[in-house]
Short mmCIF file of C-alpha atoms and ligand atoms in Angstrom, two decimals:
data_model
loop_
_atom_site.label_atom_id
_atom_site.label_comp_id
_atom_site.label_asym_id
_atom_site.label_seq_id
_atom_site.Cartn_x
_atom_site.Cartn_y
_atom_site.Cartn_z
CA UNK P 29 74.98 -71.40 60.49
CA UNK P 30 77.88 -73.00 62.29
CA UNK P 31 78.91 -76.28 60.20
CA UNK P 32 80.62 -77.94 63.04
CA UNK P 33 78.11 -80.02 65.41
CA UNK P 34 77.95 -77.76 68.50
CA UNK P 35 76.91 -78.74 72.25
CA UNK P 36 74.20 -76.29 72.80
CA UNK P 37 72.38 -75.79 76.11
CA UNK P 38 68.91 -74.03 75.79
CA UNK P 39 67.78 -72.82 79.14
CA UNK P 40 64.10 -72.19 79.15
CA UNK P 41 62.57 -70.19 81.94
CA UNK P 42 59.04 -69.32 83.16
CA UNK P 43 57.47 -66.91 80.68
CA UNK P 44 54.70 -67.40 78.15
CA UNK P 45 57.23 -67.03 75.39
CA UNK P 46 58.57 -70.53 76.26
CA UNK P 47 56.31 -71.76 73.52
CA UNK P 48 58.67 -70.00 71.19
CA UNK P 49 61.66 -71.66 72.74
CA UNK P 50 60.39 -74.67 71.22
CA UNK P 51 61.22 -73.45 67.57
CA UNK P 52 64.74 -72.51 68.95
CA UNK P 53 65.46 -76.01 69.91
CA UNK P 54 64.02 -77.38 66.69
CA UNK P 55 66.40 -75.04 64.50
CA UNK P 56 69.46 -76.13 66.47
CA UNK P 57 68.46 -79.85 66.01
CA UNK P 58 67.75 -79.36 62.42
CA UNK P 59 71.03 -77.83 61.83
CA UNK P 60 72.60 -80.98 63.36
CA UNK P 61 73.56 -79.77 66.70
CA UNK P 62 73.47 -81.71 70.19
CA UNK P 63 70.92 -79.80 72.27
CA UNK P 64 70.51 -80.30 75.96
CA UNK P 65 67.40 -78.41 77.43
CA UNK P 66 67.43 -77.21 81.05
CA UNK P 67 63.86 -76.06 81.86
CA UNK P 68 63.16 -74.27 85.20
CA UNK P 69 60.04 -75.60 86.98
CA UNK P 70 58.05 -72.45 85.95
CA UNK P 71 59.03 -73.07 82.33
CA UNK P 72 57.14 -76.53 82.60
CA UNK P 73 54.14 -74.68 83.58
CA UNK P 74 54.34 -73.07 79.96
CA UNK P 75 55.57 -76.08 77.70
CA UNK P 76 55.39 -79.74 78.09
CA UNK P 77 58.52 -82.04 78.90
CA UNK P 78 57.56 -84.31 76.09
CA UNK P 79 57.50 -81.71 73.65
CA UNK P 80 60.98 -80.55 74.62
CA UNK P 81 62.49 -84.14 74.81
CA UNK P 82 60.98 -85.15 71.25
CA UNK P 83 62.39 -82.07 69.64
CA UNK P 84 65.60 -82.04 71.42
CA UNK P 85 66.11 -85.83 71.11
CA UNK P 86 67.48 -85.60 74.65
CA UNK P 87 66.10 -85.93 78.37
CA UNK P 88 65.17 -82.42 79.62
CA UNK P 89 67.00 -81.45 82.74
CA UNK P 90 65.10 -79.65 85.48
CA UNK P 91 66.34 -80.59 89.05
CA UNK P 92 69.72 -79.71 90.56
CA UNK P 93 69.64 -82.79 92.55
CA UNK P 94 68.90 -85.37 89.57
CA UNK P 95 71.87 -87.44 88.44
CA UNK P 96 74.09 -85.91 91.22
CA UNK P 97 76.74 -88.56 90.66
CA UNK P 98 77.42 -87.18 87.19
CA UNK P 99 77.78 -83.72 88.46
CA UNK P 100 75.38 -82.57 85.78
CA UNK P 101 75.23 -78.91 86.76
CA UNK P 102 78.95 -78.48 86.24
CA UNK P 103 79.15 -80.95 83.26
CA UNK P 104 76.59 -79.21 81.09
CA UNK P 105 78.09 -75.77 81.70
CA UNK P 106 81.54 -76.77 81.12
CA UNK P 107 81.01 -78.92 77.96
CA UNK P 108 78.58 -76.41 76.19
CA UNK P 109 79.76 -74.37 73.09
CA UNK P 110 76.90 -71.83 73.88
CA UNK P 111 74.29 -71.24 76.34
CA UNK P 112 71.02 -69.86 75.11
CA UNK P 113 68.51 -68.73 77.55
CA UNK P 114 65.07 -68.05 75.90
CA UNK P 115 62.98 -66.71 77.01
CA UNK P 116 64.91 -65.03 79.96
CA UNK P 117 62.72 -63.56 82.58
CA UNK P 118 63.47 -60.35 84.58
CA UNK P 119 64.11 -62.70 87.59
CA UNK P 120 66.40 -64.86 85.54
CA UNK P 121 68.54 -61.91 84.40
CA UNK P 122 68.63 -60.62 87.89
CA UNK P 123 70.16 -64.02 89.16
CA UNK P 124 72.67 -64.26 86.24
CA UNK P 125 73.88 -60.60 86.93
CA UNK P 126 74.26 -61.36 90.82
CA UNK P 127 75.75 -64.68 90.11
CA UNK P 128 73.12 -66.59 92.01
CA UNK P 129 72.35 -70.17 91.27
CA UNK P 130 69.33 -71.35 92.96
CA UNK P 131 68.63 -73.93 90.36
CA UNK P 132 70.17 -76.27 87.58
CA UNK P 133 70.18 -73.39 85.03
CA UNK P 134 71.89 -70.87 87.50
CA UNK P 135 74.47 -73.52 88.26
CA UNK P 136 74.95 -74.21 84.53
CA UNK P 137 75.41 -70.67 83.58
CA UNK P 138 77.99 -70.12 86.40
CA UNK P 139 79.78 -73.30 85.37
CA UNK P 140 80.01 -72.33 81.68
CA UNK P 141 83.08 -71.70 79.63
CA UNK P 142 81.47 -70.69 76.41
CA UNK P 143 79.53 -67.51 75.50
CA UNK P 144 75.96 -66.82 77.13
CA UNK P 145 73.12 -65.64 74.79
CA UNK P 146 69.97 -64.42 76.60
CA UNK P 147 66.76 -63.48 74.84
CA UNK P 148 64.73 -61.33 77.47
CA UNK P 149 60.94 -61.47 77.63
CA UNK P 150 58.72 -59.72 80.01
CA UNK P 151 56.22 -56.91 80.39
CA UNK P 152 57.40 -53.29 79.41
CA UNK P 153 57.31 -52.17 82.78
CA UNK P 154 59.53 -54.81 84.13
CA UNK P 155 62.08 -54.43 81.18
CA UNK P 156 62.08 -50.62 81.82
CA UNK P 157 62.47 -50.94 85.60
CA UNK P 158 65.74 -49.52 86.62
CA UNK P 159 66.78 -52.62 88.24
CA UNK P 160 66.28 -54.88 85.09
CA UNK P 161 68.25 -52.23 83.08
CA UNK P 162 70.95 -52.22 85.47
CA UNK P 163 71.24 -56.01 85.23
CA UNK P 164 71.23 -56.07 81.49
CA UNK P 165 74.15 -53.41 81.61
CA UNK P 166 76.03 -55.69 83.97
CA UNK P 167 75.48 -58.70 81.75
CA UNK P 168 76.51 -56.82 78.61
CA UNK P 169 79.72 -55.49 80.29
CA UNK P 170 80.43 -59.14 81.03
CA UNK P 171 80.14 -60.17 77.35
CA UNK P 172 76.82 -61.87 77.62
CA UNK P 173 74.86 -61.42 74.31
CA UNK P 174 71.42 -59.77 74.82
CA UNK P 175 69.02 -60.59 71.80
CA UNK P 176 66.11 -57.97 71.93
CA UNK P 177 63.65 -57.91 73.30
CA UNK P 178 61.52 -56.83 70.54
CA UNK P 179 58.74 -54.48 70.36
CA UNK P 180 55.07 -55.59 69.85
CA UNK P 181 52.16 -57.32 71.18
CA UNK P 182 52.67 -58.83 74.67
CA UNK P 183 50.63 -61.56 76.31
CA UNK P 184 47.61 -59.26 77.16
CA UNK P 185 46.14 -56.70 74.98
CA UNK P 186 49.15 -54.38 75.52
CA UNK P 187 52.06 -53.93 73.52
CA UNK P 188 55.69 -52.41 73.79
CA UNK P 189 59.21 -53.56 74.31
CA UNK P 190 59.44 -56.86 76.03
CA UNK P 191 58.48 -59.40 73.43
CA UNK P 192 60.97 -62.34 72.96
CA UNK P 193 62.79 -61.91 69.58
CA UNK P 194 62.06 -64.29 66.91
CA UNK P 195 63.74 -67.89 67.12
CA UNK P 196 65.58 -67.05 63.88
CA UNK P 197 67.27 -64.14 65.41
CA UNK P 198 68.13 -65.79 68.60
CA UNK P 199 69.60 -69.04 66.62
CA UNK P 200 71.74 -66.70 64.43
CA UNK P 201 73.01 -64.71 67.40
CA UNK P 202 73.91 -67.95 69.11
CA UNK P 203 76.06 -68.99 66.04
CA UNK P 204 77.63 -65.77 65.98
CA UNK P 205 78.72 -65.82 69.70
CA UNK P 206 80.25 -69.30 68.97
CA UNK P 207 82.32 -67.86 66.14
CA UNK P 208 83.18 -64.98 68.28
CA UNK P 209 85.53 -63.36 65.73
CA UNK P 210 82.67 -62.30 63.51
CA UNK P 211 80.56 -61.43 66.39
CA UNK P 212 82.96 -58.60 67.47
CA UNK P 213 84.00 -57.63 64.06
CA UNK P 214 83.05 -54.01 64.76
CA UNK P 215 84.97 -53.81 67.95
CA UNK P 216 86.57 -50.34 68.48
CA UNK P 217 84.39 -48.87 65.75
CA UNK P 218 82.38 -45.65 66.44
CA UNK P 219 79.08 -45.52 64.77
CA UNK P 220 76.54 -42.74 64.36
CA UNK P 221 73.19 -43.77 63.22
CA UNK P 222 70.18 -41.60 62.76
CA UNK P 223 66.54 -42.93 62.87
CA UNK P 224 62.91 -42.15 62.91
CA UNK P 225 61.16 -39.43 61.10
CA UNK P 226 61.68 -35.73 61.62
CA UNK P 227 58.69 -33.34 62.28
CA UNK P 228 58.50 -29.92 60.94
CA UNK P 229 56.02 -27.69 62.77
CA UNK P 230 53.56 -25.63 61.28
CA UNK P 231 52.25 -23.99 64.47
CA UNK P 232 52.46 -25.04 68.19
CA UNK P 233 49.99 -27.91 67.77
CA UNK P 234 50.50 -29.37 64.14
CA UNK P 235 53.57 -30.57 62.25
CA UNK P 236 54.56 -32.30 58.84
CA UNK P 237 55.95 -35.64 59.56
CA UNK P 238 56.34 -39.07 57.75
CA UNK P 239 55.49 -42.75 58.74
CA UNK P 240 59.18 -43.83 59.62
CA UNK P 241 58.93 -45.75 63.08
CA UNK P 242 62.74 -45.98 63.48
CA UNK P 243 62.55 -49.87 63.94
CA UNK P 244 65.24 -50.48 61.37
CA UNK P 245 67.73 -47.83 62.90
CA UNK P 246 67.15 -49.46 66.07
CA UNK P 247 67.79 -52.77 64.91
CA UNK P 248 71.08 -51.55 63.41
CA UNK P 249 72.00 -49.79 66.51
CA UNK P 250 71.47 -53.07 68.62
CA UNK P 251 73.26 -55.23 66.25
CA UNK P 252 76.14 -52.81 65.88
CA UNK P 253 76.44 -52.77 69.67
CA UNK P 254 76.49 -56.56 69.99
CA UNK P 255 79.06 -56.79 67.35
CA UNK P 256 81.36 -54.54 69.61
CA UNK P 257 80.87 -51.10 68.14
CA UNK P 258 80.37 -47.86 70.35
CA UNK P 259 77.10 -46.58 68.99
CA UNK P 260 75.27 -43.19 69.15
CA UNK P 261 71.81 -42.95 67.87
CA UNK P 262 70.40 -39.54 66.85
CA UNK P 263 66.75 -40.31 67.02
CA UNK P 264 63.60 -38.36 65.76
CA UNK P 265 60.39 -39.54 67.21
CA UNK P 266 61.17 -43.18 67.69
CA UNK P 267 58.01 -45.39 67.99
CA UNK P 268 60.22 -47.92 69.76
CA UNK P 269 62.66 -48.15 72.59
CA UNK P 270 66.40 -47.34 71.86
CA UNK P 271 68.34 -50.33 72.61
CA UNK P 272 70.39 -50.73 76.05
CA UNK P 273 74.16 -49.65 75.73
CA UNK P 274 73.46 -47.12 72.97
CA UNK P 275 74.15 -43.38 73.55
CA UNK P 276 70.93 -41.80 72.63
CA UNK P 277 70.59 -38.10 71.34
CA UNK P 278 66.94 -36.99 70.64
CA UNK P 279 65.94 -34.30 68.14
CA UNK P 280 62.64 -33.34 66.46
CA UNK P 281 63.27 -31.32 63.36
CA UNK P 282 65.49 -31.88 60.31
CA UNK P 283 67.52 -28.66 61.35
CA UNK P 284 68.22 -29.99 64.84
CA UNK P 285 69.20 -33.38 63.32
CA UNK P 286 71.34 -31.38 60.93
CA UNK P 287 73.02 -29.50 63.70
CA UNK P 288 73.75 -32.56 66.18
CA UNK P 289 74.92 -34.91 63.28
CA UNK P 290 77.23 -32.32 61.68
CA UNK P 291 78.85 -31.34 65.09
CA UNK P 292 79.30 -34.97 66.12
CA UNK P 293 80.24 -36.57 62.73
CA UNK P 294 83.99 -36.19 62.69
CA UNK P 295 84.29 -38.32 65.82
CA UNK P 296 82.89 -41.23 64.02
CA UNK P 297 84.09 -44.02 61.74
CA UNK P 298 80.69 -44.43 60.17
CA UNK P 299 77.66 -42.58 59.58
CA UNK P 300 74.47 -44.23 58.84
CA UNK P 301 71.56 -42.00 57.70
CA UNK P 302 68.62 -44.37 58.35
CA UNK P 303 66.38 -41.39 59.43
CA UNK P 304 63.61 -40.13 57.07
CA UNK P 305 64.59 -36.54 57.09
CA UNK P 306 61.91 -33.94 55.89
CA UNK P 307 63.16 -32.29 52.80
CA UNK P 308 61.21 -29.15 53.68
CA UNK P 309 60.19 -26.85 56.59
CA UNK P 310 57.72 -23.98 56.99
CA UNK P 311 59.39 -20.79 55.82
CA UNK P 312 58.08 -19.28 59.13
CA UNK P 313 56.57 -21.27 61.84
CA UNK P 314 53.46 -19.55 63.30
CA UNK P 315 53.67 -18.60 67.04
CA UNK P 316 49.82 -19.27 67.54
CA UNK P 317 47.59 -22.00 66.15
CA UNK P 318 46.71 -21.46 62.49
CA UNK P 319 42.93 -20.59 61.95
CA UNK P 320 40.84 -22.07 59.36
CA UNK P 321 40.93 -19.56 56.45
CA UNK P 322 37.93 -18.07 55.05
CA UNK P 323 39.24 -18.15 51.32
CA UNK P 324 37.31 -20.87 49.80
CA UNK P 325 38.64 -23.80 51.63
CA UNK P 326 42.37 -23.82 50.60
CA UNK P 327 45.38 -23.42 52.65
CA UNK P 328 48.55 -22.50 51.21
CA UNK P 329 51.99 -23.04 53.07
CA UNK P 330 55.14 -21.93 51.89
CA UNK P 331 57.98 -24.46 52.46
CA UNK P 332 61.71 -23.89 52.09
CA UNK P 333 64.21 -26.51 51.75
CA UNK P 334 66.07 -28.13 54.62
CA UNK P 335 69.67 -28.78 54.51
CA UNK P 336 70.61 -32.28 52.92
CA UNK P 337 72.66 -33.75 55.88
CA UNK P 338 73.80 -36.95 53.94
CA UNK P 339 75.36 -34.65 51.20
CA UNK P 340 77.12 -32.50 53.69
CA UNK P 341 78.36 -35.62 55.34
CA UNK P 342 79.92 -36.77 52.30
CA UNK P 343 81.50 -33.45 51.24
CA UNK P 344 83.12 -33.12 54.66
CA UNK P 345 84.01 -36.71 55.30
CA UNK P 346 87.55 -38.01 56.11
CA UNK P 347 88.91 -40.75 53.84
CA UNK P 348 88.71 -43.39 56.35
CA UNK P 349 84.91 -42.59 57.04
CA UNK P 350 81.98 -44.68 55.63
CA UNK P 351 78.77 -42.65 54.92
CA UNK P 352 75.76 -44.75 54.33
CA UNK P 353 72.58 -43.51 52.91
CA UNK P 354 69.00 -44.86 52.80
CA UNK P 355 66.28 -44.64 49.86
CA UNK P 356 62.85 -45.68 50.65
CA UNK P 357 61.17 -45.45 47.16
CA UNK P 358 57.74 -46.21 45.92
CA UNK P 359 59.12 -47.32 42.77
CA UNK P 360 58.37 -50.58 40.98
CA UNK P 361 60.90 -53.44 41.33
CA UNK P 362 62.47 -52.98 38.13
CA UNK P 363 62.63 -49.12 38.46
CA UNK P 364 64.06 -49.58 41.98
CA UNK P 365 67.69 -50.22 41.38
CA UNK P 366 67.99 -47.57 38.78
CA UNK P 367 66.57 -44.89 41.05
CA UNK P 368 68.76 -46.10 43.77
CA UNK P 369 71.85 -45.73 41.57
CA UNK P 370 70.80 -42.09 40.40
CA UNK P 371 70.38 -41.33 44.12
CA UNK P 372 73.72 -42.80 45.15
CA UNK P 373 75.46 -40.88 42.38
CA UNK P 374 73.54 -37.67 43.46
CA UNK P 375 74.33 -38.08 47.17
CA UNK P 376 78.04 -39.53 46.81
CA UNK P 377 77.71 -41.86 49.61
CA UNK P 378 79.77 -44.97 50.11
CA UNK P 379 76.92 -47.29 50.52
CA UNK P 380 73.06 -46.97 49.80
CA UNK P 381 70.56 -49.12 51.36
CA UNK P 382 67.71 -49.32 49.06
CA UNK P 383 63.91 -50.51 49.77
CA UNK P 384 60.55 -50.34 48.26
CA UNK P 385 57.97 -48.74 50.47
CA UNK P 386 54.14 -48.22 50.01
CA UNK P 387 50.93 -47.98 52.08
CA UNK P 388 51.60 -51.35 53.52
CA UNK P 389 55.24 -52.23 53.40
CA UNK P 390 58.32 -50.60 54.79
CA UNK P 391 57.03 -48.60 57.59
CA UNK P 392 56.51 -49.71 61.06
CA UNK P 393 56.70 -53.54 59.98
CA UNK P 394 58.78 -56.04 61.80
CA UNK P 395 60.46 -57.10 58.57
CA UNK P 396 62.08 -55.41 55.81
CA UNK P 397 63.67 -56.27 52.20
CA UNK P 398 66.66 -54.16 51.01
CA UNK P 399 69.28 -53.96 48.42
CA UNK P 400 72.66 -52.51 49.25
CA UNK P 401 74.48 -50.66 46.67
CA UNK P 402 78.14 -49.99 46.57
CA UNK P 403 79.56 -46.71 45.58
CA UNK P 404 79.90 -47.31 41.97
CA UNK P 405 76.28 -48.47 41.74
CA UNK P 406 76.75 -52.27 41.76
CA UNK P 407 74.58 -54.52 44.02
CA UNK P 408 76.73 -55.54 46.91
CA UNK P 409 74.14 -57.64 48.80
CA UNK P 410 70.37 -58.16 49.39
CA UNK P 411 68.35 -59.16 52.39
CA UNK P 412 64.81 -60.17 53.39
CA UNK P 413 63.94 -60.92 56.89
CA UNK P 414 63.56 -59.39 60.31
CA UNK P 415 64.81 -55.90 60.70
CA UNK P 416 67.55 -57.42 63.04
CA UNK P 417 68.72 -59.69 60.19
CA UNK P 418 68.60 -56.97 57.61
CA UNK P 419 70.75 -54.85 59.96
CA UNK P 420 73.35 -57.61 59.90
CA UNK P 421 73.53 -57.64 56.39
CA UNK P 422 74.06 -53.69 56.21
CA UNK P 423 76.82 -54.05 58.96
CA UNK P 424 78.29 -56.98 57.03
CA UNK P 425 78.53 -54.52 53.99
CA UNK P 426 80.17 -52.07 56.27
CA UNK P 427 82.54 -54.37 57.85
CA UNK P 428 83.86 -55.62 54.71
CA UNK P 429 84.24 -52.39 52.91
CA UNK P 430 87.63 -51.38 51.93
CA UNK P 431 87.49 -48.11 53.97
CA UNK P 432 86.62 -49.96 57.07
CA UNK P 433 89.58 -52.34 56.91
CA UNK P 434 92.17 -49.66 55.69
N1 CTP T 513 68.68 -37.09 53.86
C1 CTP T 513 69.35 -36.26 54.62
N2 CTP T 513 68.84 -34.87 54.59
C2 CTP T 513 67.72 -34.52 54.19
C3 CTP T 513 66.96 -35.50 53.27
C4 CTP T 513 67.50 -36.68 53.19
O1 CTP T 513 70.38 -36.46 55.08
N3 CTP T 513 67.34 -33.45 54.29
C5 CTP T 513 69.10 -38.66 53.87
C6 CTP T 513 68.14 -39.71 54.33
O2 CTP T 513 68.57 -39.75 55.68
C7 CTP T 513 68.53 -40.80 53.49
C8 CTP T 513 68.90 -40.19 52.19
O3 CTP T 513 69.27 -38.73 52.47
O4 CTP T 513 69.68 -41.47 53.92
C9 CTP T 513 67.94 -40.25 51.16
O5 CTP T 513 66.78 -39.56 51.58
P1 CTP T 513 65.60 -39.28 50.67
O6 CTP T 513 64.52 -38.53 51.31
O7 CTP T 513 65.22 -40.55 49.97
O8 CTP T 513 66.42 -38.52 49.44
P2 CTP T 513 66.05 -37.16 48.83
O9 CTP T 513 67.29 -36.58 48.44
O10 CTP T 513 65.21 -36.26 49.67
O11 CTP T 513 65.26 -37.62 47.54
P3 CTP T 513 63.76 -37.72 47.09
O12 CTP T 513 63.59 -36.61 46.12
O13 CTP T 513 63.63 -39.07 46.64
O14 CTP T 513 62.81 -37.37 48.37
#
């Protein structure tokens, strides 16, 4: 949290997620900052002016031609330490990318001196549209901080990427954007991240897999990109969209992931093995669909061990490289650290991110709880919260590692 009181402009545009922007305003005010809300006419269809005025403790600005004598459209932008637009509709993003200023918010954004943070919210099709993606790339290339969107339930019964990120994540990114330095602490670093779960085919129609969704790896990729790193994501069956601005390599099996990662790793400063990699594969994959056996109801499969990518990365790493492992364990809380320390010693990586998993927690959820162990086994940090905030804690550990700063 920023300790110096800031002047923050919160721009609210016309999307259903506008109701969540109310919490963004409340958080900033609670932290002692001066908040000016600029709402578009469309935003006021979704959330009432009195609510925003009561929470921001300031009049809400809407019209370009209100208080013209005070040149408000220039003053708000010039004075703001940061402008946060949440939700940012596809139309708003297109306007910002084109430099259009049809309303007070557009003018304020053009007149700003400080950073701009946008939290997109829209239907999946609109987010995935090439026009929106091109606009996002333009905005990112100009240093605009793009928070999300998250993946999940949208307005209707559908779900997918397009959901506005949680207010706590937007607020945190705004503070980081203001502090600037912290925000780009990974500038110039090349980071390779693996994510998702590998699948080992049994035959042309079946596989052995796991429940990893890849959400934590995607959050790491997004946060590392926003913090200035050049990120490559080696993805195995992600359930979520890879973030914009990340170079994506898709694989399916552990062997494919092994081949890709080992061929690329030397070019990276940091390798984060967040993927759930299958330890075993079929000794031989059937070319045709396996038939139900007539031998008393049992099927015996012979599995052979896959290469341990993390171990190989450690044994081939350069002195400056940081290799990060993950360990998802079903252990009790008291056993967790000991099991993690043993795994860390066995794998030899520089950091190990440890978390508890069971039928309900760890996989596919929006939040996570992790403990980060340093090479010697000491607890470096712990984090509980959205996968984005957990990603930041992990990246903080990397950014402050002695290797990184060597
Ligand atoms: N990992 C890997 N290659 C494998 C298996 C795992 O690189 N063939 C990596 C994972 O990406 C993770 C770490 O090793 O970063 C720990 O994975 P995990 O499955 O917990 O470790 P295992 O050595 O397989 O131990 P366990 O007996 O607990 O399965």
